Amino acid sequence: MTLHTHPTDDTSPDLQQLLCRRNDVWRGMAQSQDAKPSVSTGHDVLDATLLNSGWPKHSLIEVCQGCGHAEWQLLRPLLAQTTTGHVALINPPTRPFPPALIQMGIDLDRLIIVEASQKADWMMAVLQLARTEAFTVVIGWQPKQGLSYTELRKCQLASMESQGLLFLFRPDSVLQQSSPAALRISVGVETDHLGVTVVKQRGLLAAATARVQLPLPRVWLGGFLYHKLNQPVLVPVKPKRTQRRHLRSV
Amino acid sequence: MDGYLRPKREQLWLAVRLPHLPLDVLGVHGDDTPIVVAEKRRVEVVVCVNDAAAAAGVTFGMDCTKAQILSDCSVLQRKQPQERHALKDIADGLYRFSPYIQIHDCEPVAQAAVLLEVSTCLTLFGGLLNLIEAIRQFLNATHYRFALGAGHSPQAAWLLSWTHQEITGHDIRADFIEQLKPLPLNLLHDYPDAVAMLEKTGFTTLGDVATQIEGRTITGLKKRLSREFIGHLCDVFGIDQALQQKSLFQKPVTQYHPQEVYRDEIEFEYPVATTELLHIPIETALQNLSDHLRQRQLECQEVVWIFYDIHNRTERVAVRCDVGQSDWRLLYDLTLIQLDNRALSFEVDRMVLECPQTTRTQDRRQTLNFSGLRAQSKHQQDLEVALAKVKAQLGDDAVFKMIYCDHHVPEAMAEAVPVNASCTKDLAPELATAVRPGWLFAQPYKAEMRKRGIYWRGYFELLIGPERIHNDWWESPRARDYYLAQRDDSARFWLFQDLRDGQWYVHGEFA
């Protein structure tokens, strides 16, 4: 049987062209870095490390942190520059302290908090608010029950439908688990800086992790403690220089 | 039609006084056994008596114990919400006779009246007497006992309802004033202090007061009595306070608007077992409601679904949203969310949709769209829809925002408020450079003082401080020294030492 085929039309794209048009297809070592919409992080050194120089839109951004929390220091510039739309905090670890937020320049009128301790409620809230155009930033803290890959995938899909940013704060212990998030970073508070490690960025090879240091506020580094005023100050005593008398030889 | 022409612009008021309303709402109609209704004022006193109790000597204001000793009566507690509801029902019923209705509640004597302005309705009903007869027939069909009075002002009609007034249908203002004159002053129940003062100075009837006003001026009374009481007297007699003569203009009468409760019922051909099968009838019912609201320029914030089975068992589902809606779509989504979260306990045979309260659309502030605010209003709508859906699932308390309150004590500086509330953006000047953590714990955690130092999930090193914070002397005493401290793992916390007991606490975290 002879298969008659029509001559190929010169205007129809071939497979290579079709693949190149999409920026969500993995093509092995041949990675192309198409420009994606992003929002500046507010930290120049972090912007320089991230693809597209900022937080990627339409993507799930996973932030893993240890015992210490660093949410406000990491996101303060972003939230301070958010003048349109609302910011949602879903299941935060505790309630934010308004005087500190006002000092950071964050508009409390636009900050909405949703308390959802049950996983099903948490998922509903994240998916609903992430898809709402009115929210430019949605920040969620993983519920105690943890999140499966499927649930993370749902969050990722919701972020693709959103017009804003979707952050998910999780504990450090999940770094070893795989995640569909487009950007995964690990954050840790150090003595004199905030360490940010970019663990995964969609569009970069897995080995290309980067670590940056963000400065901490001056007051966090400490100052003079007033209660030590009454304590004796130990002044180191310089050893006396013994003068050797050189005996002249007679 | 009686052929008598009332002077134009002269108001004519009818008072329907309900002397036994506290008893009637409790279903007490028989007079065989002494029954009283009591209320706690300074002590438990009698506020309403039936005929049997009155015959035994029980009077209004008598102590309950004394009343029981006197007449061995049964004492019932007064139910004021039911009385208000009954008054509203009667007012709604009397709306068929006049659109100008007021409700007068005389709390000192626990009596109330519905007042109707009927001067514009006489032609329709063929005269005042026919109108009164129609009102009597309507009221007799209810189980409320009543007394009628007519007057040139609502206050006059109320006072004349206490007398055995013979309403002729021809009375004008001057006639009503003459009828008021012999009435004792103690009928002015709302002003006991003013009445006591007048009685001390020799006034006993309203006629004495009228003579004083007509013969001299009202200025003398104004000096001795409250402005409110003088205003009431002027309303009774139709006197203009400023001009001290017969008022040239009538007080405008506000129109009564009976509450309309929307109700729609759908009966199924066969009992419905699953909530999925209810989706289409719910959508239909809500579309009908939406048409009803749009035609009347109304909106609602709550609808109630009532499900019935074949045995008339009911289940109610209330659906609420923050902002008034006249479109059916959001109410439909919220209803489905509510139904998804609950399973019906029976098969639904009949479904009723009620909309208990509506508001006018014009009452809501509208933003004038001069400069591209349409996108903002769409965002606002999206926000409201999203938050309504989240609240329907999690409850109203789960969605809120934090505001700053100007206070010394940290835990009093933060308050959770509904999303629609506005919040201040200005800090007190002394807080502009103060060290404050991003997270404040709901309750401070107690830290231990060990050999090596302060310990709470790790040892602390104090970095900055102390900052002394204490509250005002008239509140419960609190004095604390706050520090910014660094823990072993470099996390920064806000610690304080309570100066009263020396205990250390962890109050917040710098994040």
PDB file of C-alpha atoms in Angstrom, chain B residues 19-20 23 34-39 41 43-75 108-111:
ATOM      1  CA  PRO B  19     -53.080  48.429  77.079  1.00  0.00           C
ATOM      2  CA  HIS B  20     -52.597  44.683  77.594  1.00  0.00           C
ATOM      3  CA  LEU B  23     -50.224  39.884  78.401  1.00  0.00           C
ATOM      4  CA  PRO B  34     -55.183  36.546  88.392  1.00  0.00           C
ATOM      5  CA  ILE B  35     -52.146  36.834  86.145  1.00  0.00           C
ATOM      6  CA  VAL B  36     -49.582  39.600  86.118  1.00  0.00           C
ATOM      7  CA  VAL B  37     -46.594  40.376  83.935  1.00  0.00           C
ATOM      8  CA  ALA B  38     -43.523  41.459  85.832  1.00  0.00           C
ATOM      9  CA  GLU B  39     -40.297  43.154  84.881  1.00  0.00           C
ATOM     10  CA  ARG B  41     -36.738  47.554  87.255  1.00  0.00           C
ATOM     11  CA  VAL B  43     -36.909  45.440  91.935  1.00  0.00           C
ATOM     12  CA  GLU B  44     -39.308  43.010  90.339  1.00  0.00           C
ATOM     13  CA  VAL B  45     -42.495  45.012  89.735  1.00  0.00           C
ATOM     14  CA  VAL B  46     -45.811  44.427  88.057  1.00  0.00           C
ATOM     15  CA  VAL B  47     -46.167  46.085  84.671  1.00  0.00           C
ATOM     16  CA  CYS B  48     -49.423  44.584  83.412  1.00  0.00           C
ATOM     17  CA  VAL B  49     -52.391  42.997  85.180  1.00  0.00           C
ATOM     18  CA  ASN B  50     -55.404  41.161  83.903  1.00  0.00           C
ATOM     19  CA  ASP B  51     -58.892  41.985  85.126  1.00  0.00           C
ATOM     20  CA  ALA B  52     -58.915  39.302  87.801  1.00  0.00           C
ATOM     21  CA  ALA B  53     -55.678  40.584  89.307  1.00  0.00           C
ATOM     22  CA  ALA B  54     -56.876  44.176  89.085  1.00  0.00           C
ATOM     23  CA  ALA B  55     -60.054  43.230  90.881  1.00  0.00           C
ATOM     24  CA  ALA B  56     -57.951  41.732  93.667  1.00  0.00           C
ATOM     25  CA  GLY B  57     -56.209  45.058  94.121  1.00  0.00           C
ATOM     26  CA  VAL B  58     -52.993  44.537  92.151  1.00  0.00           C
ATOM     27  CA  THR B  59     -51.861  47.701  90.408  1.00  0.00           C
ATOM     28  CA  PHE B  60     -49.146  48.775  88.044  1.00  0.00           C
ATOM     29  CA  GLY B  61     -45.783  49.261  89.734  1.00  0.00           C
ATOM     30  CA  MET B  62     -46.619  47.057  92.728  1.00  0.00           C
ATOM     31  CA  ASP B  63     -43.916  44.811  94.108  1.00  0.00           C
ATOM     32  CA  CYS B  64     -44.327  41.241  92.844  1.00  0.00           C
ATOM     33  CA  THR B  65     -44.215  39.689  96.264  1.00  0.00           C
ATOM     34  CA  LYS B  66     -46.926  42.009  97.503  1.00  0.00           C
ATOM     35  CA  ALA B  67     -49.019  41.279  94.417  1.00  0.00           C
ATOM     36  CA  GLN B  68     -48.736  37.546  95.005  1.00  0.00           C
ATOM     37  CA  ILE B  69     -49.713  37.890  98.641  1.00  0.00           C
ATOM     38  CA  LEU B  70     -52.632  40.104  97.681  1.00  0.00           C
ATOM     39  CA  SER B  71     -54.055  38.038  94.889  1.00  0.00           C
ATOM     40  CA  ASP B  72     -52.175  34.733  94.703  1.00  0.00           C
ATOM     41  CA  CYS B  73     -51.517  35.570  91.091  1.00  0.00           C
ATOM     42  CA  SER B  74     -49.302  33.865  88.544  1.00  0.00           C
ATOM     43  CA  VAL B  75     -46.309  35.966  87.591  1.00  0.00           C
ATOM     44  CA  PRO B 108     -42.686  53.999  82.062  1.00  0.00           C
ATOM     45  CA  VAL B 109     -46.157  52.434  81.876  1.00  0.00           C
ATOM     46  CA  ALA B 110     -45.196  49.502  79.636  1.00  0.00           C
ATOM     47  CA  GLN B 111     -47.755  50.435  77.027  1.00  0.00           C
TER      48      GLN B 111
END
